[in-house]
Short mmCIF file of C-alpha atoms in Angstrom, two decimals:
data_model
loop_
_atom_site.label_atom_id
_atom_site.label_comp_id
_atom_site.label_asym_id
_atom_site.label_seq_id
_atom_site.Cartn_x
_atom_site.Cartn_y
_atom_site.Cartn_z
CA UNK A 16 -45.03 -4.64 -22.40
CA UNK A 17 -42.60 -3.89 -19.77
CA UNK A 18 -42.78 -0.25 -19.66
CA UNK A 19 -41.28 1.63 -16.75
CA UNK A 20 -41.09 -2.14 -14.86
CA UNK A 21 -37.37 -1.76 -13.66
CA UNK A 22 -36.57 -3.98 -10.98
CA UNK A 23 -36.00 -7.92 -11.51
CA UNK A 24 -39.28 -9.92 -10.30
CA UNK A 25 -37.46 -12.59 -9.88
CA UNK A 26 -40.51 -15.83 -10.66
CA UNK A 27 -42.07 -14.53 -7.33
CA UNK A 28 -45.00 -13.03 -5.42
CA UNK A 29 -44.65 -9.53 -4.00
CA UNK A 30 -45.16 -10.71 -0.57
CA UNK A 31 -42.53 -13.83 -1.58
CA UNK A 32 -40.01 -11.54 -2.82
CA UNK A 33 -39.54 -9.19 -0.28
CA UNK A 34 -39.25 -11.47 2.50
CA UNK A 35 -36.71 -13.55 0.64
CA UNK A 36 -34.33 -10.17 -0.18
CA UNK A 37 -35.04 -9.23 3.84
CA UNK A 38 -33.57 -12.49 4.65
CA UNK A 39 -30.84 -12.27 2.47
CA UNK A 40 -30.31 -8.57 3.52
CA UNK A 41 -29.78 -10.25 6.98
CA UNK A 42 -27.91 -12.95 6.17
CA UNK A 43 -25.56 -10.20 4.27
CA UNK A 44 -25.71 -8.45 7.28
CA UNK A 45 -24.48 -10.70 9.49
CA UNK A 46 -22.26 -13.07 7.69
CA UNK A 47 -20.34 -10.35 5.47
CA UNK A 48 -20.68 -12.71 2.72
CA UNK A 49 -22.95 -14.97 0.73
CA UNK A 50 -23.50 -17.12 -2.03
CA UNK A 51 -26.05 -16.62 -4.68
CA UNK A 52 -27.74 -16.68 -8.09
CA UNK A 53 -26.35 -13.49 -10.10
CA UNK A 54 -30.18 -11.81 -10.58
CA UNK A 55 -31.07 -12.60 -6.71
CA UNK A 56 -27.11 -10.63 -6.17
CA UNK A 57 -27.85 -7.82 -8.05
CA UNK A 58 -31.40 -7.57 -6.39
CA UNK A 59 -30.22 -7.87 -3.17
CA UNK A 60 -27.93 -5.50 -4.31
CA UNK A 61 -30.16 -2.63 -4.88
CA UNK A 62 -32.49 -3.72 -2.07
CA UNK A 63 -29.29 -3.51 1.16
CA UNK A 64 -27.41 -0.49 -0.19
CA UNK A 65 -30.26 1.99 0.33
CA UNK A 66 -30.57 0.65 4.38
CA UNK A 67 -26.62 0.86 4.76
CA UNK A 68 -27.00 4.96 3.68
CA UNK A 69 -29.95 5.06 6.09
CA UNK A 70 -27.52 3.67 8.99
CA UNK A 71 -24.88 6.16 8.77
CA UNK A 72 -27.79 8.57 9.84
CA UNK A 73 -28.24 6.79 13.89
CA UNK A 74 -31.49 8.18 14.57
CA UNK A 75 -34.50 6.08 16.15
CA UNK A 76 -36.56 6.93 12.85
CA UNK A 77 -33.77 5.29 10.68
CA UNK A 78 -33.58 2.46 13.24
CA UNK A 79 -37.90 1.93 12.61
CA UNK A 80 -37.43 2.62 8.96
CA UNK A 81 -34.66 -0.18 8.81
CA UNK A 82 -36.52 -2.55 10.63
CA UNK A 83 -39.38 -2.46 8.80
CA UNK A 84 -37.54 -3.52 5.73
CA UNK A 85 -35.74 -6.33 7.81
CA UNK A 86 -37.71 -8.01 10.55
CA UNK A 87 -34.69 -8.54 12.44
CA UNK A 88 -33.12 -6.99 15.44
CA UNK A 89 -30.40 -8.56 15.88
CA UNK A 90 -29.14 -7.48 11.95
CA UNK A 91 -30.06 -4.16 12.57
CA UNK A 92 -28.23 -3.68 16.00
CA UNK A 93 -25.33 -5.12 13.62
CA UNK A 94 -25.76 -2.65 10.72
CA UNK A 95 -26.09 0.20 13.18
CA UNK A 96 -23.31 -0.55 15.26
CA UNK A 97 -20.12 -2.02 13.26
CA UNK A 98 -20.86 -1.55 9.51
CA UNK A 99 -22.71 2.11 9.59
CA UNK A 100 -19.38 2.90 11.33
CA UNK A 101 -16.65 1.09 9.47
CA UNK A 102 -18.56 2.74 5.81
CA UNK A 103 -18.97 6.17 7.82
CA UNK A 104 -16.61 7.75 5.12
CA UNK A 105 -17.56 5.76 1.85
CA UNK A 106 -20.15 7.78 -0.45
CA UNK A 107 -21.57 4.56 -2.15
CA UNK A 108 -20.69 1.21 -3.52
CA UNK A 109 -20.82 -0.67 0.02
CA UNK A 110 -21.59 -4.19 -1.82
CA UNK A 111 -19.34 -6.16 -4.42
CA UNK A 112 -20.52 -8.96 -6.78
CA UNK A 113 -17.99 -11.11 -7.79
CA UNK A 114 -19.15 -13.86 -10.38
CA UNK A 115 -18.88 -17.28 -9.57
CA UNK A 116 -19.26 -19.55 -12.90
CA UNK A 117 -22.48 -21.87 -13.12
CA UNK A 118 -23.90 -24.06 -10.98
CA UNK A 119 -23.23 -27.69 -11.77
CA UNK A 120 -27.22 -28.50 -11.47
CA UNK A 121 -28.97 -26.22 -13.32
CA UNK A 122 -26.14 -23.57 -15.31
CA UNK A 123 -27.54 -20.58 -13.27
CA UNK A 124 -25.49 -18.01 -13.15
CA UNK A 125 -23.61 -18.00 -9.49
CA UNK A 126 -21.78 -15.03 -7.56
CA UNK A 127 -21.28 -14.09 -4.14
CA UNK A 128 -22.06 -10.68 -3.08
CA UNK A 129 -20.06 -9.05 0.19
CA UNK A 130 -19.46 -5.87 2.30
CA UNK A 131 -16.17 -3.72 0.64
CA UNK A 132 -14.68 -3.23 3.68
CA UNK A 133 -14.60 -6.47 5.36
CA UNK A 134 -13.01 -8.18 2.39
CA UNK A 135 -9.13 -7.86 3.68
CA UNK A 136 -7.77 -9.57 0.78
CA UNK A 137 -9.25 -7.04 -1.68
CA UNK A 138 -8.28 -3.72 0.49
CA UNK A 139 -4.54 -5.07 0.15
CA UNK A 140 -4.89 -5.16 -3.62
CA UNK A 141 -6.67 -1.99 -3.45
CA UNK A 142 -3.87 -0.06 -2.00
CA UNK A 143 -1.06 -0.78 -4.42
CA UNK A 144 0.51 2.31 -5.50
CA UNK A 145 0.20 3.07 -9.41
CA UNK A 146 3.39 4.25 -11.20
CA UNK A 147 3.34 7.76 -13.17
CA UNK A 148 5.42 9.62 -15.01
CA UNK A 149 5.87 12.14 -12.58
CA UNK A 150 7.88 9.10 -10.50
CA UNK A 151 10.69 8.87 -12.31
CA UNK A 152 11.25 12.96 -11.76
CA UNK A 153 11.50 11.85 -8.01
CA UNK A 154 13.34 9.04 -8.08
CA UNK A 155 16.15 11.05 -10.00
CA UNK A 156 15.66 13.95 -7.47
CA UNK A 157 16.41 11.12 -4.80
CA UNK A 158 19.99 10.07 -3.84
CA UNK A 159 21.21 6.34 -5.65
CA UNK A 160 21.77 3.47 -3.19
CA UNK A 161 25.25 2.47 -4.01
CA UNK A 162 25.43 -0.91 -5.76
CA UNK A 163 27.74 -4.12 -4.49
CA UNK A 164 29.68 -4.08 -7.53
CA UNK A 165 30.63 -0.22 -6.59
CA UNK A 166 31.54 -1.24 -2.60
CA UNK A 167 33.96 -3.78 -4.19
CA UNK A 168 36.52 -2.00 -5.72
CA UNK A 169 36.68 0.13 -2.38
CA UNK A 170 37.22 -3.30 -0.50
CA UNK A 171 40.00 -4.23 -2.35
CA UNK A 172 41.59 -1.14 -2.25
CA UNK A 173 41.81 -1.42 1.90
CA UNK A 174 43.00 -4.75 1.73
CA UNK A 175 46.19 -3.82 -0.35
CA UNK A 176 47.01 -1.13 2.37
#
């Protein structure tokens, strides 16, 4: 039985496992975006967000902590310096998974997984104003723009003087 076994094992070794979700926290890291199966998305998923809320805190204890999940120095000068700062504000949710479709081999599952905030496409979307009720109180408080069909009547009117 499974009992109280929550995270995905993924077919591998302890020791196999976390090294391949520290290399794809890197590679996440560094590239902003990468493709993957759906499970190894959604582990990686859980296993980057955790360091990202441990890099808005710049301390030299975070930095060891960090590194010890990640091996790399170069990723962590990169989480530290540009991301911890651009998801200063953001309480959460720093990853997306968007699903792919399956892979043409073997039907897995595919997605890519990627930083919110460097996705420009998606913070345009994002940003579209949503219509209310309320609105149409405000655009009746607001003066009309005067139609062409209105300025032509005018127009004539100057001409036959």
């Amino acid at each position: 039985m499974r009992h109280n076994k929550k995270f995905n094992h993924l077919g591998r070794t302890a020791s196999h496992r976390s090294a391949m979700l520290a290399n794809m926290a890197c590679s996440l890291i560094k590239h902003k975006r990468i493709t993957t199966t759906l499970a190894k998305a959604k582990a990686l998923k859980k296993y980057v967000e955790p360091l990202i809320t441990k890099s808005k805190n710049d301390t030299t204890n975070s930095r060891r902590v960090v590194f010890s999940y990640l091996q790399d120095k170069y990723a962590v000068t990169e989480l530290f310096k540009e991301i911890a700062v651009k998801v200063g504000d953001r309480p959460g949710g720093y990853t997306r998974i968007i699903k792919l479709g399956s892979r043409m081999s073997d039907a897995a599952p595919m997605a890519f997984i990627e930083l919110v905030d460097y996705n420009e496409n998606m913070a345009k979307v994002a940003k579209k104003a949503t219509r209310t009720r309320r609105s149409k109180k405000n655009a009746a408080a607001t003066p009309a723009v005067e139609t062409p069909a209105a300025e032509a009547p005018a127009a004539e009117e100057a001409k036959a003087e």
